[in-house]
Coordinates of N, CA and C in Angstrom, one line a residue:
X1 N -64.8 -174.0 44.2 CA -65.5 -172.8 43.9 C -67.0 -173.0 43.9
X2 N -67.4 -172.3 44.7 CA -69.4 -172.7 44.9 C -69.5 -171.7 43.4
X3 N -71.3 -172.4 43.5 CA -72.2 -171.8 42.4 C -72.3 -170.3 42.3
X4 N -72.4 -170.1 43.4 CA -72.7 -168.2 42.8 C -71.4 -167.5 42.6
X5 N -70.1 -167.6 43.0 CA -68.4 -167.2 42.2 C -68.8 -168.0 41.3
X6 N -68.8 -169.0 41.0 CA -69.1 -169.3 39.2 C -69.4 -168.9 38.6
X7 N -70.9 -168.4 39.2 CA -71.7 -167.5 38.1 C -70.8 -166.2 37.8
X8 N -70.7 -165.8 39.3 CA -70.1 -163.9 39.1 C -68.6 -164.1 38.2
X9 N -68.1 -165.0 38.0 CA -67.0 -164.9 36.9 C -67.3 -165.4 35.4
X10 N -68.2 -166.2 35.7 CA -69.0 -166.5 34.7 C -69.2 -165.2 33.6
X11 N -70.1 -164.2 34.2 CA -70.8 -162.9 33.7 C -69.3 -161.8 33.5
X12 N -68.9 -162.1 34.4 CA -67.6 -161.3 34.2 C -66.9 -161.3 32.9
X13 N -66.4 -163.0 32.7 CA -65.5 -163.5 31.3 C -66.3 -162.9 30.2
X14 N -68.1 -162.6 30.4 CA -69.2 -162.5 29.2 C -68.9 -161.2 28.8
X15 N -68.9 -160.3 30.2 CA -68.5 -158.7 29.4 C -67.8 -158.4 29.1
X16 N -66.3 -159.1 29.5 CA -65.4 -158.4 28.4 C -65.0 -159.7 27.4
X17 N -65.5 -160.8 26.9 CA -65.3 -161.1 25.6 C -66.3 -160.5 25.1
X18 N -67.9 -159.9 25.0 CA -68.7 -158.8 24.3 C -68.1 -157.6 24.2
X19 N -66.9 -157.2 25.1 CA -66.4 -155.9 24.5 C -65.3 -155.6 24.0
X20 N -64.6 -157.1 23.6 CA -63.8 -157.2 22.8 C -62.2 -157.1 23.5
X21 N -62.6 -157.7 25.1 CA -61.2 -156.8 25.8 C -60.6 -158.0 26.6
X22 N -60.4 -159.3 25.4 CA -60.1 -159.9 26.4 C -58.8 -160.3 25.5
X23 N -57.9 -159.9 24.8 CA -56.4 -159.6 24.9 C -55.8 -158.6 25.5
X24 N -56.7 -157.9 26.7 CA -56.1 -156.5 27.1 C -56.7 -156.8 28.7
X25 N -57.3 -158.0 29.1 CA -58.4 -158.0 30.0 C -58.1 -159.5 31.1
X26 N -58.1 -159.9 31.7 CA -58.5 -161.0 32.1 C -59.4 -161.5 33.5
X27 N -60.1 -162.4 33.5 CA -61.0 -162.5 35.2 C -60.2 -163.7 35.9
X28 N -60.0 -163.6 37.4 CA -59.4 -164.2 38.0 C -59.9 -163.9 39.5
X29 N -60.5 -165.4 40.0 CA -60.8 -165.3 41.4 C -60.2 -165.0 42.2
X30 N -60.2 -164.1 43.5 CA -59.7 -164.2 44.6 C -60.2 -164.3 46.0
X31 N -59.6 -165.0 46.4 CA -60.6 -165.6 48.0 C -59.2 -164.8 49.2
X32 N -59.9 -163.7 49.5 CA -59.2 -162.9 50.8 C -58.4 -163.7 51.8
X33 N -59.5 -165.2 52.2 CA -59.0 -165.9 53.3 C -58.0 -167.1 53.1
X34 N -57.9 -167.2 52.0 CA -57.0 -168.7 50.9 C -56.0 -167.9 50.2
X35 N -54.8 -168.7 51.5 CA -53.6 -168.4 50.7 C -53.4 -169.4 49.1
X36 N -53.7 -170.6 49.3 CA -54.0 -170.9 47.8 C -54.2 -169.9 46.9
X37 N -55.6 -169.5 47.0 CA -55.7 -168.3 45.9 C -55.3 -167.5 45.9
X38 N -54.9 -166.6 46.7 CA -53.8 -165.8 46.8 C -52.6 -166.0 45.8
X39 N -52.2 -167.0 46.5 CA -50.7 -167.5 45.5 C -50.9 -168.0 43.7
X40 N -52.3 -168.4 43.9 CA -52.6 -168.7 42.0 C -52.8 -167.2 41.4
X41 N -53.5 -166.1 41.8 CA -53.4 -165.0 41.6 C -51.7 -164.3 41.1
X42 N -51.3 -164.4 42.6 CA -50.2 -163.7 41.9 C -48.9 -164.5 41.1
X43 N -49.5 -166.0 41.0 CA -48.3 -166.5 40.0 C -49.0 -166.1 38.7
X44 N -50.2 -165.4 38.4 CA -50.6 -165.5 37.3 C -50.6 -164.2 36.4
X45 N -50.0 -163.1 37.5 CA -49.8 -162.1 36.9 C -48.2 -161.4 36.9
X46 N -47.7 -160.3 36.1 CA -46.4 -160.0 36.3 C -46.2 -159.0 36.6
X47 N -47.4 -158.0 36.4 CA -47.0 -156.7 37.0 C -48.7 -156.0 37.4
X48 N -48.3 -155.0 38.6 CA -49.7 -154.9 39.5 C -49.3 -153.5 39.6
X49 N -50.6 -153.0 39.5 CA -49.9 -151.2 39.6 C -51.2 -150.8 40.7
X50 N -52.3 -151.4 40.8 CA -53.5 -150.7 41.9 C -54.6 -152.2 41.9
X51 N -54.9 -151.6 43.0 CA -56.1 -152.6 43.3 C -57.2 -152.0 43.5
X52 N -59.1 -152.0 43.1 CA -59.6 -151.3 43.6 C -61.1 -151.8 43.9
X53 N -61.0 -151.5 44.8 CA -62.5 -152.2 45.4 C -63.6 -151.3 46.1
X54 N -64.3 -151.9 46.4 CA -65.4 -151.7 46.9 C -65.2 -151.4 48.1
X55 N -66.9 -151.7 49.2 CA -66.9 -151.7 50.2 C -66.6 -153.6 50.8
X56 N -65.2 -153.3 51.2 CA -64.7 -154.0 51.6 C -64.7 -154.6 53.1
X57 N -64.4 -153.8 53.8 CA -64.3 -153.5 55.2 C -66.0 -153.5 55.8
X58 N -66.6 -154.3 55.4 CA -68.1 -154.4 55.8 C -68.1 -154.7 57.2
X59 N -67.2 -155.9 57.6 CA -67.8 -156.5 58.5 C -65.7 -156.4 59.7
X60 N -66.0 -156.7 61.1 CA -64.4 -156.9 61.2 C -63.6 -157.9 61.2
X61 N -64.5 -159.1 60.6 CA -64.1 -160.2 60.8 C -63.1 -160.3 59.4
X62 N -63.3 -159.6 58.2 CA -63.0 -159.8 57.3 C -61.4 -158.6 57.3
X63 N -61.3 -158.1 58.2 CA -60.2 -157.1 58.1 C -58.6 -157.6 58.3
X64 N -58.5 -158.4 59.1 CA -57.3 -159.2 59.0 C -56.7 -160.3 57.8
X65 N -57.7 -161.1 57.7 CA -57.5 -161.5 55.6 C -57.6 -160.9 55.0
X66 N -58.0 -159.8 54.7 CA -57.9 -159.2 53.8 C -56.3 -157.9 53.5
X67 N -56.5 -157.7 54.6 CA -54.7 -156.6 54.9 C -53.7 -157.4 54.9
X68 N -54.1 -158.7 55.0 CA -53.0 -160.0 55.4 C -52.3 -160.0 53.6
X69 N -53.7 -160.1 52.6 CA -53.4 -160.6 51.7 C -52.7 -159.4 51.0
X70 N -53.6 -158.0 51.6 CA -53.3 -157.0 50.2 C -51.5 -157.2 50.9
X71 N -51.3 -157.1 51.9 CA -50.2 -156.9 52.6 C -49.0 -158.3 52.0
X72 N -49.6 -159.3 51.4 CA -48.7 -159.9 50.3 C -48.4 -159.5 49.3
X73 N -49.4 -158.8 48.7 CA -49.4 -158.8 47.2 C -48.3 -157.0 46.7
X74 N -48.2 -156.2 48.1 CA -47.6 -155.4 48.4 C -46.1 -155.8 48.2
X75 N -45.6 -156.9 49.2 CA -44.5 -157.2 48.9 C -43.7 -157.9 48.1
X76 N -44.8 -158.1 47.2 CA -44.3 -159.0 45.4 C -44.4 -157.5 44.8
X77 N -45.2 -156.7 44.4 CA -45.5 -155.2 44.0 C -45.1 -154.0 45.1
X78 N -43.6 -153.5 45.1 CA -43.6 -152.7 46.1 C -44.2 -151.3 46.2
X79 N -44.6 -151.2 44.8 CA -45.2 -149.8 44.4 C -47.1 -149.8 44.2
X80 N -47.6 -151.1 44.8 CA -48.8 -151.4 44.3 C -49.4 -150.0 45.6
X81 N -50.6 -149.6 45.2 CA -51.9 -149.3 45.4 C -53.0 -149.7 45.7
X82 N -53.5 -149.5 46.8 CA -55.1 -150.0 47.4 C -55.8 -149.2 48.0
X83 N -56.7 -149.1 46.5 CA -58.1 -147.5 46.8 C -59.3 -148.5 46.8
X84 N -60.1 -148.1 47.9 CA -61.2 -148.3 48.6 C -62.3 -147.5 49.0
X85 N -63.3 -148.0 48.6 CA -64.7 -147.3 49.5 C -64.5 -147.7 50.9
X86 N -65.3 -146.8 51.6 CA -65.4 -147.3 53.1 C -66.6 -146.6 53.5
X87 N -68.0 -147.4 54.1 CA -69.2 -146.3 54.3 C -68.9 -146.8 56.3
X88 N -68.5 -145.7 56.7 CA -68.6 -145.7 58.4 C -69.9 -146.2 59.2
X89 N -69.5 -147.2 59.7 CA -70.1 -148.0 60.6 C -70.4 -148.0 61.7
X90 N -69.4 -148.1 62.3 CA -68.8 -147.9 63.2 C -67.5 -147.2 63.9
X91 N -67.9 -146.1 65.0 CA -67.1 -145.3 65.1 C -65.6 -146.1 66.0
X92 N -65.4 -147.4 66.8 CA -64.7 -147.9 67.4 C -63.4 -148.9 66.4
X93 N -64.6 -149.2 65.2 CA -63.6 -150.3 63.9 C -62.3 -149.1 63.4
X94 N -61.4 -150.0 63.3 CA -59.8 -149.1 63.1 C -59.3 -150.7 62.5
X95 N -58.4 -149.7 61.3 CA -57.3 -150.7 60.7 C -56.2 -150.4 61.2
X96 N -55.6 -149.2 62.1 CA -54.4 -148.8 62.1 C -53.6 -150.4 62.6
X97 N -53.5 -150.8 63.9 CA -53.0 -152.2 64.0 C -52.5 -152.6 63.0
X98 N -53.5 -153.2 62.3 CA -53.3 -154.1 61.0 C -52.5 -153.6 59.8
X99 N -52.4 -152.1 60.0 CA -51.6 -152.0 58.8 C -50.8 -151.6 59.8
X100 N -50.2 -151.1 60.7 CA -48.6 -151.4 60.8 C -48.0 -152.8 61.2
X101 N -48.9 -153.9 61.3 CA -48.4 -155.2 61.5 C -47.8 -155.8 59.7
X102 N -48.5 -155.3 59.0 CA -47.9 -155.5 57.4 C -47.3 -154.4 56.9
X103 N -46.8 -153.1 57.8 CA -46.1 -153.0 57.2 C -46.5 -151.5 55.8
X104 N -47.9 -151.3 56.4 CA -48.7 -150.8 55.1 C -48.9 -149.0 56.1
X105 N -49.3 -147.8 55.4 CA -50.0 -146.7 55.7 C -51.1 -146.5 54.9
X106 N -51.9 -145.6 55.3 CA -53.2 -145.4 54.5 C -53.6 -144.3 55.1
X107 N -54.3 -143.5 53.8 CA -54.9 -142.1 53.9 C -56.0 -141.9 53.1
X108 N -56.7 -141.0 54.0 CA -58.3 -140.9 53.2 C -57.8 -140.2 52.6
X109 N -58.6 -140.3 51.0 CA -58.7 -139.4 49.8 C -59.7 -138.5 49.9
X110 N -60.8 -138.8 50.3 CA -62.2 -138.2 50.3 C -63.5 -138.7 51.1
X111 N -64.2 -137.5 51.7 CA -65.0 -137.8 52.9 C -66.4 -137.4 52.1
X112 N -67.2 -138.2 51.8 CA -68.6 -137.9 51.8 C -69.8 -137.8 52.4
X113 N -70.4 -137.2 53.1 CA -71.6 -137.4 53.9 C -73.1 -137.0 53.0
X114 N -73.6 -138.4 52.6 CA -74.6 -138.8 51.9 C -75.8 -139.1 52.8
X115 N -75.4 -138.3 54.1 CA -76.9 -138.1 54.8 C -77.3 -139.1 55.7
X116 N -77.6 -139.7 55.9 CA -77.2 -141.1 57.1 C -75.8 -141.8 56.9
X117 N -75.3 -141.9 55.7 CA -74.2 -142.4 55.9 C -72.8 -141.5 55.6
X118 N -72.0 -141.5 55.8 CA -70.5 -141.2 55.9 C -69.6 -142.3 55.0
X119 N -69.4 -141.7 53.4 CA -68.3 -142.6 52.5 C -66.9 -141.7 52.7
X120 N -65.7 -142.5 52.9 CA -64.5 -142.7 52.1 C -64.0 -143.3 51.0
X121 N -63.3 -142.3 50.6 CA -62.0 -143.4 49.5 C -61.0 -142.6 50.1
X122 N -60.2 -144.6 50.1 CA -59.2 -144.2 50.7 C -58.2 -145.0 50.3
X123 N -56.8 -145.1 50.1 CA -55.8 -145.4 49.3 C -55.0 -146.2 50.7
X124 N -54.5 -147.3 50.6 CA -53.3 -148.0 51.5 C -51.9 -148.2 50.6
X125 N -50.7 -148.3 50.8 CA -48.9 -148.6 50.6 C -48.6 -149.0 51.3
X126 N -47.4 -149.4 50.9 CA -46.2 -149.7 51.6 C -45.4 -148.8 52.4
X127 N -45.5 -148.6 53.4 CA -45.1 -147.8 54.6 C -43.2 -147.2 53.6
X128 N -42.8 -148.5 53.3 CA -41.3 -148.3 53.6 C -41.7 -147.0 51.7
X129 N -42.2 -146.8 51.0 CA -42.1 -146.2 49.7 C -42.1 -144.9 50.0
X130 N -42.8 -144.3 51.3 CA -43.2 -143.1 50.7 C -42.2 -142.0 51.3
X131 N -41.0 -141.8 50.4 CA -40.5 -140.2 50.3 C -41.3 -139.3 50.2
X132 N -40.9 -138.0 51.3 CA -41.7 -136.7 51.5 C -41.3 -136.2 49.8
X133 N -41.8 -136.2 49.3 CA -41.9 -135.4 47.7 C -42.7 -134.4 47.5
X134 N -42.1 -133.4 46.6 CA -42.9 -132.0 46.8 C -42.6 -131.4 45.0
X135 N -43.5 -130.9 44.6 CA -44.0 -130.6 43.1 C -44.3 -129.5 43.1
X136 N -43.3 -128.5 42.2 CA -43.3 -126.9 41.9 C -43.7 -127.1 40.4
X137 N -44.5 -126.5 40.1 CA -45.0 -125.8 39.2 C -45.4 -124.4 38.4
X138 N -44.5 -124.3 37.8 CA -44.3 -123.0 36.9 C -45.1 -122.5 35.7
X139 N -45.9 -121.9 35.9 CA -47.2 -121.9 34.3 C -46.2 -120.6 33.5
X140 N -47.0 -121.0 32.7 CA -46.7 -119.8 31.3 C -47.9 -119.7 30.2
X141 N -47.2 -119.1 29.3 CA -49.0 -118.7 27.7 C -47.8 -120.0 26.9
X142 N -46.3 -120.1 26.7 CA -45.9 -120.6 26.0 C -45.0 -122.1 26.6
X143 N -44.8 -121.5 27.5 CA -44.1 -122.8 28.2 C -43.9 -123.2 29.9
X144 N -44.5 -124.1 30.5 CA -44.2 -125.1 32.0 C -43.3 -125.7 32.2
X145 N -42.8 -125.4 33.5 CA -42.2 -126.5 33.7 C -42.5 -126.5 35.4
X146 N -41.8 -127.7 35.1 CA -41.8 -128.4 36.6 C -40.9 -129.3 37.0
X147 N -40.6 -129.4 38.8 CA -39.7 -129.9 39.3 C -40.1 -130.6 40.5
X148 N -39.6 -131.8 40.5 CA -39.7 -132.7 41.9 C -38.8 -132.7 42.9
X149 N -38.6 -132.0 44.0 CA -37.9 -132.0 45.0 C -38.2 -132.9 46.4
X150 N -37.0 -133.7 47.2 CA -37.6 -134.3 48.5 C -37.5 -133.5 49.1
X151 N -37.7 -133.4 50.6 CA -37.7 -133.0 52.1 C -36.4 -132.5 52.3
X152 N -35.2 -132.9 51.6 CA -33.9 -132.1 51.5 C -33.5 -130.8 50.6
X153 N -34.5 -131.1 49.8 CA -34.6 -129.8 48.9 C -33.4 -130.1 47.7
X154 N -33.2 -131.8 47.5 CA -32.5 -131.8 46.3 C -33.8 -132.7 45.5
X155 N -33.2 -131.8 44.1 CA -34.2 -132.1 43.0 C -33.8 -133.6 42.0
X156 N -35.3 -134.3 42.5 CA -35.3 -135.7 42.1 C -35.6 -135.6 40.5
X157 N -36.4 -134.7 40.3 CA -36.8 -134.9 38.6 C -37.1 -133.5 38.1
X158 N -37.1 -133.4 36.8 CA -37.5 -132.0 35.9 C -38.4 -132.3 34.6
X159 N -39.1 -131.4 34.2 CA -40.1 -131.3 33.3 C -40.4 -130.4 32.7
X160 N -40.8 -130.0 31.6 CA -40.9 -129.3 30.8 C -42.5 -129.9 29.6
X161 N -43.3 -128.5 29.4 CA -44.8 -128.8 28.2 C -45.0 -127.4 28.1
X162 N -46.0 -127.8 27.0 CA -46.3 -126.8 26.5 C -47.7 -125.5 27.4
X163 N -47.9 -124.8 27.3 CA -48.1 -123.7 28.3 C -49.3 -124.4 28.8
X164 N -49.5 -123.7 30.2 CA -50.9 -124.4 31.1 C -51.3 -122.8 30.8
X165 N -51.9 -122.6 30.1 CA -52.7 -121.1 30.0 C -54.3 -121.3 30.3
X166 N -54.3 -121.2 31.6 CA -56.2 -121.3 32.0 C -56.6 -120.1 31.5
X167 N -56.3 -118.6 31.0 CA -56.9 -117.8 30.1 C -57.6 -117.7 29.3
X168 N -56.8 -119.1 28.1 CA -57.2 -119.5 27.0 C -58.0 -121.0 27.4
X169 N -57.9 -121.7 28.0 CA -58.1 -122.9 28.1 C -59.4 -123.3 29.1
X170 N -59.4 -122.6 30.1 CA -60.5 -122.7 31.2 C -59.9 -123.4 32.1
X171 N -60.2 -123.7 33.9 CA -60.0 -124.5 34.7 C -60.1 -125.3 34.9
X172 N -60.5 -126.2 33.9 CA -60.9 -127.3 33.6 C -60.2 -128.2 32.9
X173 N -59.8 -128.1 31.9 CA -58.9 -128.3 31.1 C -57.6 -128.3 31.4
X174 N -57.3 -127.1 31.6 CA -55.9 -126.9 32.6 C -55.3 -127.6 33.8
X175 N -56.3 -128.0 34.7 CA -56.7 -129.2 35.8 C -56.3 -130.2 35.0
X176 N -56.8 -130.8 34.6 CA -56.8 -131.8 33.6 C -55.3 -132.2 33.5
X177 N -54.8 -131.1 32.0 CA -53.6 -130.9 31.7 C -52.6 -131.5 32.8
X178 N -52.6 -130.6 33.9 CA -51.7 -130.3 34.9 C -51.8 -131.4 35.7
X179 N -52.6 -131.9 35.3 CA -52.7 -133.8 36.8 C -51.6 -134.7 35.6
X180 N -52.7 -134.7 34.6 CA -52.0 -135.9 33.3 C -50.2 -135.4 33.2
X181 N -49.9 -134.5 33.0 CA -48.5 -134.3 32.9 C -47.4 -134.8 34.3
X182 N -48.4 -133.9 35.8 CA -47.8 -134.4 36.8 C -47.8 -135.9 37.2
X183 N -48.8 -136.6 36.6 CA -49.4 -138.2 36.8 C -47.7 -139.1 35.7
X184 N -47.1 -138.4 34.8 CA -46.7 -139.4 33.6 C -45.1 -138.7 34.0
X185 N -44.8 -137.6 34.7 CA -43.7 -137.3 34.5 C -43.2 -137.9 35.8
X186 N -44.3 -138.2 37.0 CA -43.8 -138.9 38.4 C -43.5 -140.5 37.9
X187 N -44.3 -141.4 37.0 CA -44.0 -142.5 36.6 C -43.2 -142.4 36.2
X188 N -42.5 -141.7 34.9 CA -41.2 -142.1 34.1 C -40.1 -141.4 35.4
X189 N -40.2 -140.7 36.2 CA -39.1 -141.2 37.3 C -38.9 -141.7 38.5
X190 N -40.3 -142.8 38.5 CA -40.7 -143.8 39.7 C -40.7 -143.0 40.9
X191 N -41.3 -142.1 41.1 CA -41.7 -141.2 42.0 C -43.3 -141.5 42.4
X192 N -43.5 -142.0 43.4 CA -45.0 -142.5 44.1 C -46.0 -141.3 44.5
X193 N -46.9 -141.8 44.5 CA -47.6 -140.7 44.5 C -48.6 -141.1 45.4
X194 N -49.6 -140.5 46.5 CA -49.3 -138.4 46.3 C -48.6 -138.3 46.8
X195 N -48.2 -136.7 46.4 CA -46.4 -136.5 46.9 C -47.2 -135.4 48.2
X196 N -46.0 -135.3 48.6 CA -46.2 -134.2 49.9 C -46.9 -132.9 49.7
X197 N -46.7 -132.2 48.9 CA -47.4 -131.1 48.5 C -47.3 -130.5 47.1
X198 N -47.9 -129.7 46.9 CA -47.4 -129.2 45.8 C -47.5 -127.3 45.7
X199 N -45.8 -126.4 45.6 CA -45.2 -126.1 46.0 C -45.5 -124.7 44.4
X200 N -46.3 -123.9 44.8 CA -46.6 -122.7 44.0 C -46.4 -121.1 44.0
X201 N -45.7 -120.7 43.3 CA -45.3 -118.9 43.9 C -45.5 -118.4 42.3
X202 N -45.3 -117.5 42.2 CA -45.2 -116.2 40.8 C -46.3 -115.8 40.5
X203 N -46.2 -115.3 39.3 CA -47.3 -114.2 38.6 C -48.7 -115.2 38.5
X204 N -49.6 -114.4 39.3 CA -51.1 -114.9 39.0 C -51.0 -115.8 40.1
X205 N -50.7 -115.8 41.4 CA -50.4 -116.5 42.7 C -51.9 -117.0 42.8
X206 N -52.6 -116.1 43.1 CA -54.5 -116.4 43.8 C -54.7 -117.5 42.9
X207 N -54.7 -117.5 41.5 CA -55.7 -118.4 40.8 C -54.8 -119.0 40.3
X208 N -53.4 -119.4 40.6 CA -52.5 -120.6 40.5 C -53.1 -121.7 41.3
X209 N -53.6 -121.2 43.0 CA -53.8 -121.7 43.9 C -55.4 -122.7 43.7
X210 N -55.9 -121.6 43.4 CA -57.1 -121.9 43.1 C -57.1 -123.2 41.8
X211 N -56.4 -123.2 41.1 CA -55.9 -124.0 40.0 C -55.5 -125.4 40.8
X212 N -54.5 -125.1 41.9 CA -54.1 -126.8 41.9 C -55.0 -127.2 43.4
X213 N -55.6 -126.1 44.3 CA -56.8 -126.7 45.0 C -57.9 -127.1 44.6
X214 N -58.0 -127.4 43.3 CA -59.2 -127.8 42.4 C -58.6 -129.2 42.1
X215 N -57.1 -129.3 41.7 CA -56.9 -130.6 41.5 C -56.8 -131.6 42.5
X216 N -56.5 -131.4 43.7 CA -56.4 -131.7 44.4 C -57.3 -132.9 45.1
X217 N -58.5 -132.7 45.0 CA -59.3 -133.3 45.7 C -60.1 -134.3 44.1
X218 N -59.9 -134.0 43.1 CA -60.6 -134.6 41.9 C -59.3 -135.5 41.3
X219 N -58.0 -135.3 41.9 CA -57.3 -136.2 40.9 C -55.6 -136.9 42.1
X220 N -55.8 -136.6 43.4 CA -55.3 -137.1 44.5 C -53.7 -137.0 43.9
X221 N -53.2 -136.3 43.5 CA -51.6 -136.0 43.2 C -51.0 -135.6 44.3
X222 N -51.4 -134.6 45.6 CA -50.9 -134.3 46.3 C -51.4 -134.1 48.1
X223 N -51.1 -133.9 48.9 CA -51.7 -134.0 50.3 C -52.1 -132.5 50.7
X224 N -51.2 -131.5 50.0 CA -51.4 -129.8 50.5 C -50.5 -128.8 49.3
X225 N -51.3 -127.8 49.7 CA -50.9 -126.6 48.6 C -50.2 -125.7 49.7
X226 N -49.2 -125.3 49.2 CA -48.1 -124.6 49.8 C -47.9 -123.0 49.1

């Protein structure tokens, strides 16, 4: 380990023992191009739910160790997640290759154009996880529910809360509500996310819509409103 990763873990271990989060916290090097580290990494942890980084993809030398690795740590975590910045560089650089050589798909979450440059965030998986899944949503003043259906149209999961009333509540809130519930009811039935669409009809149609095309792009649950 050279001097400046020393340092940067160094500073790392300082902030979260000053913020008191280091029974909930831990720092741990990893070198993209060293399967060593790679492998001390993941013998050191037991369970991985996302990865999330920066601008990674700087350069293209760095693009094959790096897909190589996330593309391990994938197949110890079949359900892991890898959200990334991306500022476009270059119009020719492509990862598709490299992620069907491990095995992975990836989709942009969000396109920013900050005026000379062009950001993404963008999410990579495991190719083999992702069932077409689709999320109905039913509002009320007193009571929601909701249902997870695949591409066959048989229902994977059911749910039930208390009313999404944006009347009383505002768009905001209700947004909110309606991600956190769809976010906790897809985990308790190992349902990956984003799902294929999410699947809206009844009373107050226009500003249902308007309701979950707001969530959409602020909280990545879904790919399209139907």
């Amino acid at each position: 380990m050279d001097a400046f990763v020393f340092q940067i873990l160094s500073l790392l271990q300082e902030n979260v023992r000053k913020n008191d989060l280091a029974n909930i916290c831990g720092v741990m090097g990893l070198d993209w191009q060293s399967d060593y580290s790679a492998s001390a990494v993941l013998d050191g942890i037991d369970e991985l739910d996302c990865i999330v980084a920066s601008d990674v993809f700087y350069d293209v030398c760095t693009f094959r160790p790096l897909l190589a690795t996330i593309g391990r740590f994938m197949q110890r975590f079949r359900r892991l997640r890898f959200y990334f910045s991306y500022a476009e560089r270059d119009d020719n650089w492509s990862i598709e290759d490299l992620l069907l050589l491990h095995n992975l798909q990836g989709r942009i979450i969000q396109t920013r154009d900050l005026g000379e440059n062009t950001v993404q965030i963008c999410v990579v998986y495991r190719r083999e996880t992702m069932e077409e899944v689709f999320c109905g949503v039913e509002g009320g003043a007193t009571e929601s529910k909701l249902i997870f259906v695949n591409a066959a149209g048989h229902t994977l999961a059911e749910s039930s809360t208390a009313g999404t009333n944006f009347t009383l509540n505002g768009i905001e809130r209700t947004v909110n509500d309606i991600a956190f519930w769809v976010r906790e009811s897809a985990a308790k039935s190992n349902i990956p996310l984003p799902l294929k669409g999410l699947v809206s009809k009844g009373p107050g149609e226009p500003v249902t819509l308007c309701v979950c095309e707001h969530c959409r792009p602020s909280y990545y649950l879904y790919l399209r409103v139907f």
